[in-house]
């Protein structure tokens, strides 16, 4: 009986030691689970923040595209209006030049038929300068509009280039954020 009693006490002692070791392991695993759950929560929060950031950036990209399209529409309309104005001024210059040329060559008839007619050439310089003054003003307006069209086209090209750079940078950021989300999700699964 004594031998059996010693054997039982030894087994009980071993069993108690195993229970203590298992309880310790269980406590360690519970704290590890809590740390993983905490890390999982942090990753979920980080993923959510990254997705929000990515959504905001995509919204900003869409807004930038809409603004760019609106600006381009305004530019195209202004360019068309300016082209139409240049065409009208060119036509006016042509018609007025012809009219002033005719007026300068037509003689003026006096009330007395015996008096020879006088032309504008050499006799009335004021009328001659009126025509050239109006033609000069119209020519200057035409040149100004053409310069405005050139400057507008250059500004449009610069705006398009700036938009394309912004879009490329934004797309690179979206791609980086997407990769970040994928990385965090894979970290979460491991």
One Martini backbone bead per residue (centre of mass of N, CA, C, O) as a GRO file, in nm:
protein
  190
    1UNK     BB    1   0.055   0.064  -0.019
    2UNK     BB    2   0.289   0.264  -0.010
    3UNK     BB    3   0.361   0.244  -0.308
    4UNK     BB    4   0.089   0.338  -0.413
    5UNK     BB    5   0.090   0.609  -0.266
    6UNK     BB    6   0.346   0.721  -0.404
    7UNK     BB    7   0.243   0.699  -0.687
    8UNK     BB    8  -0.004   0.891  -0.652
    9UNK     BB    9   0.155   1.142  -0.559
   10UNK     BB   10   0.325   1.163  -0.810
   11UNK     BB   11   0.092   1.189  -1.010
   12UNK     BB   12  -0.033   1.433  -0.879
   13UNK     BB   13   0.212   1.618  -0.907
   14UNK     BB   14   0.232   1.595  -1.214
   15UNK     BB   15  -0.054   1.693  -1.269
   16UNK     BB   16  -0.020   1.971  -1.134
   17UNK     BB   17   0.211   2.064  -1.315
   18UNK     BB   18   0.054   2.042  -1.580
   19UNK     BB   19  -0.172   2.236  -1.503
   20UNK     BB   20   0.006   2.479  -1.455
   21UNK     BB   21   0.127   2.483  -1.742
   22UNK     BB   22  -0.147   2.505  -1.889
   23UNK     BB   23  -0.240   2.764  -1.751
   24UNK     BB   24  -0.006   2.933  -1.848
   25UNK     BB   25  -0.052   2.888  -2.151
   26UNK     BB   26  -0.341   2.999  -2.147
   27UNK     BB   27  -0.264   3.284  -2.056
   28UNK     BB   28  -0.074   3.342  -2.290
   29UNK     BB   29  -0.284   3.299  -2.518
   30UNK     BB   30  -0.483   3.514  -2.426
   31UNK     BB   31  -0.286   3.753  -2.453
   32UNK     BB   32  -0.229   3.702  -2.752
   33UNK     BB   33  -0.519   3.737  -2.847
   34UNK     BB   34  -0.548   4.027  -2.745
   35UNK     BB   35  -0.319   4.143  -2.917
   36UNK     BB   36  -0.439   4.055  -3.190
   37UNK     BB   37  -0.708   4.201  -3.159
   38UNK     BB   38  -0.581   4.479  -3.129
   39UNK     BB   39  -0.429   4.472  -3.398
   40UNK     BB   40  -0.680   4.423  -3.569
   41UNK     BB   41  -0.815   4.691  -3.492
   42UNK     BB   42  -0.589   4.871  -3.596
   43UNK     BB   43  -0.604   4.768  -3.887
   44UNK     BB   44  -0.896   4.843  -3.937
   45UNK     BB   45  -0.852   5.144  -3.891
   46UNK     BB   46  -0.631   5.183  -4.104
   47UNK     BB   47  -0.799   5.084  -4.341
   48UNK     BB   48  -1.026   5.289  -4.311
   49UNK     BB   49  -0.849   5.541  -4.342
   50UNK     BB   50  -0.733   5.467  -4.619
   51UNK     BB   51  -1.005   5.448  -4.766
   52UNK     BB   52  -1.085   5.740  -4.710
   53UNK     BB   53  -0.841   5.872  -4.842
   54UNK     BB   54  -0.892   5.745  -5.120
   55UNK     BB   55  -1.175   5.863  -5.162
   56UNK     BB   56  -1.091   6.160  -5.145
   57UNK     BB   57  -0.891   6.148  -5.382
   58UNK     BB   58  -1.094   6.054  -5.597
   59UNK     BB   59  -1.275   6.301  -5.565
   60UNK     BB   60  -1.059   6.509  -5.639
   61UNK     BB   61  -1.010   6.393  -5.922
   62UNK     BB   62  -1.296   6.437  -6.028
   63UNK     BB   63  -1.303   6.741  -5.980
   64UNK     BB   64  -1.058   6.808  -6.157
   65UNK     BB   65  -1.183   6.700  -6.418
   66UNK     BB   66  -1.432   6.882  -6.424
   67UNK     BB   67  -1.275   7.148  -6.421
   68UNK     BB   68  -1.111   7.095  -6.676
   69UNK     BB   69  -1.353   7.064  -6.867
   70UNK     BB   70  -1.469   7.345  -6.814
   71UNK     BB   71  -1.220   7.509  -6.897
   72UNK     BB   72  -1.207   7.394  -7.184
   73UNK     BB   73  -1.484   7.495  -7.275
   74UNK     BB   74  -1.425   7.793  -7.234
   75UNK     BB   75  -1.185   7.806  -7.424
   76UNK     BB   76  -1.326   7.712  -7.684
   77UNK     BB   77  -1.535   7.938  -7.690
   78UNK     BB   78  -1.334   8.175  -7.691
   79UNK     BB   79  -1.187   8.089  -7.948
   80UNK     BB   80  -1.432   8.102  -8.131
   81UNK     BB   81  -1.506   8.396  -8.079
   82UNK     BB   82  -1.232   8.511  -8.171
   83UNK     BB   83  -1.239   8.395  -8.457
   84UNK     BB   84  -1.496   8.539  -8.541
   85UNK     BB   85  -1.389   8.825  -8.491
   86UNK     BB   86  -1.155   8.814  -8.691
   87UNK     BB   87  -1.328   8.759  -8.937
   88UNK     BB   88  -1.504   9.015  -8.920
   89UNK     BB   89  -1.274   9.218  -8.926
   90UNK     BB   90  -1.158   9.130  -9.195
   91UNK     BB   91  -1.411   9.194  -9.357
   92UNK     BB   92  -1.427   9.491  -9.278
   93UNK     BB   93  -1.153   9.573  -9.389
   94UNK     BB   94  -1.209   9.498  -9.679
   95UNK     BB   95  -1.459   9.674  -9.727
   96UNK     BB   96  -1.340   9.946  -9.633
   97UNK     BB   97  -1.104   9.956  -9.827
   98UNK     BB   98  -1.275   9.962 -10.080
   99UNK     BB   99  -1.440  10.216 -10.011
  100UNK     BB  100  -1.202  10.412  -9.974
  101UNK     BB  101  -1.090  10.371 -10.255
  102UNK     BB  102  -1.339  10.476 -10.403
  103UNK     BB  103  -1.358  10.754 -10.268
  104UNK     BB  104  -1.075  10.853 -10.362
  105UNK     BB  105  -1.144  10.818 -10.682
  106UNK     BB  106  -1.385  10.986 -10.661
  107UNK     BB  107  -1.533  11.243 -10.774
  108UNK     BB  108  -1.625  11.572 -10.717
  109UNK     BB  109  -1.918  11.738 -10.771
  110UNK     BB  110  -2.031  12.027 -10.875
  111UNK     BB  111  -2.272  12.258 -10.936
  112UNK     BB  112  -2.076  12.337 -11.152
  113UNK     BB  113  -2.015  12.206 -11.467
  114UNK     BB  114  -1.736  12.371 -11.534
  115UNK     BB  115  -1.616  12.232 -11.300
  116UNK     BB  116  -1.382  12.035 -11.211
  117UNK     BB  117  -1.325  11.755 -11.065
  118UNK     BB  118  -1.248  11.632 -10.741
  119UNK     BB  119  -1.037  11.463 -10.555
  120UNK     BB  120  -0.901  11.340 -10.263
  121UNK     BB  121  -0.648  11.378 -10.390
  122UNK     BB  122  -0.499  11.656 -10.237
  123UNK     BB  123  -0.765  11.805 -10.112
  124UNK     BB  124  -0.873  11.584  -9.865
  125UNK     BB  125  -0.706  11.469  -9.592
  126UNK     BB  126  -0.917  11.411  -9.380
  127UNK     BB  127  -1.071  11.180  -9.524
  128UNK     BB  128  -0.830  10.998  -9.564
  129UNK     BB  129  -0.761  10.963  -9.251
  130UNK     BB  130  -1.021  10.837  -9.157
  131UNK     BB  131  -0.988  10.565  -9.297
  132UNK     BB  132  -0.708  10.486  -9.181
  133UNK     BB  133  -0.787  10.500  -8.882
  134UNK     BB  134  -1.001  10.278  -8.881
  135UNK     BB  135  -0.820  10.058  -8.999
  136UNK     BB  136  -0.610  10.067  -8.770
  137UNK     BB  137  -0.797   9.996  -8.540
  138UNK     BB  138  -0.893   9.724  -8.651
  139UNK     BB  139  -0.610   9.600  -8.668
  140UNK     BB  140  -0.547   9.618  -8.366
  141UNK     BB  141  -0.779   9.445  -8.269
  142UNK     BB  142  -0.700   9.195  -8.424
  143UNK     BB  143  -0.419   9.158  -8.294
  144UNK     BB  144  -0.519   9.134  -8.003
  145UNK     BB  145  -0.688   8.881  -8.045
  146UNK     BB  146  -0.457   8.702  -8.150
  147UNK     BB  147  -0.288   8.725  -7.893
  148UNK     BB  148  -0.503   8.611  -7.703
  149UNK     BB  149  -0.515   8.336  -7.841
  150UNK     BB  150  -0.222   8.257  -7.790
  151UNK     BB  151  -0.221   8.285  -7.483
  152UNK     BB  152  -0.460   8.092  -7.432
  153UNK     BB  153  -0.322   7.842  -7.553
  154UNK     BB  154  -0.083   7.837  -7.357
  155UNK     BB  155  -0.252   7.820  -7.096
  156UNK     BB  156  -0.394   7.556  -7.171
  157UNK     BB  157  -0.140   7.384  -7.191
  158UNK     BB  158  -0.050   7.431  -6.897
  159UNK     BB  159  -0.309   7.323  -6.762
  160UNK     BB  160  -0.293   7.039  -6.881
  161UNK     BB  161  -0.019   6.965  -6.764
  162UNK     BB  162  -0.094   7.005  -6.467
  163UNK     BB  163  -0.320   6.797  -6.463
  164UNK     BB  164  -0.152   6.550  -6.549
  165UNK     BB  165   0.037   6.562  -6.304
  166UNK     BB  166  -0.178   6.542  -6.086
  167UNK     BB  167  -0.301   6.275  -6.182
  168UNK     BB  168  -0.045   6.103  -6.159
  169UNK     BB  169   0.005   6.153  -5.858
  170UNK     BB  170  -0.272   6.055  -5.759
  171UNK     BB  171  -0.254   5.769  -5.877
  172UNK     BB  172  -0.005   5.687  -5.717
  173UNK     BB  173  -0.139   5.723  -5.442
  174UNK     BB  174  -0.369   5.523  -5.483
  175UNK     BB  175  -0.186   5.279  -5.532
  176UNK     BB  176  -0.043   5.294  -5.257
  177UNK     BB  177  -0.300   5.265  -5.084
  178UNK     BB  178  -0.386   4.995  -5.198
  179UNK     BB  179  -0.130   4.843  -5.111
  180UNK     BB  180  -0.168   4.903  -4.810
  181UNK     BB  181  -0.431   4.750  -4.777
  182UNK     BB  182  -0.333   4.474  -4.870
  183UNK     BB  183  -0.110   4.450  -4.658
  184UNK     BB  184  -0.296   4.472  -4.406
  185UNK     BB  185  -0.474   4.232  -4.476
  186UNK     BB  186  -0.244   4.020  -4.482
  187UNK     BB  187  -0.153   4.071  -4.190
  188UNK     BB  188  -0.422   3.993  -4.060
  189UNK     BB  189  -0.423   3.690  -4.165
  190UNK     BB  190  -0.140   3.621  -4.019
   0.00000   0.00000   0.00000
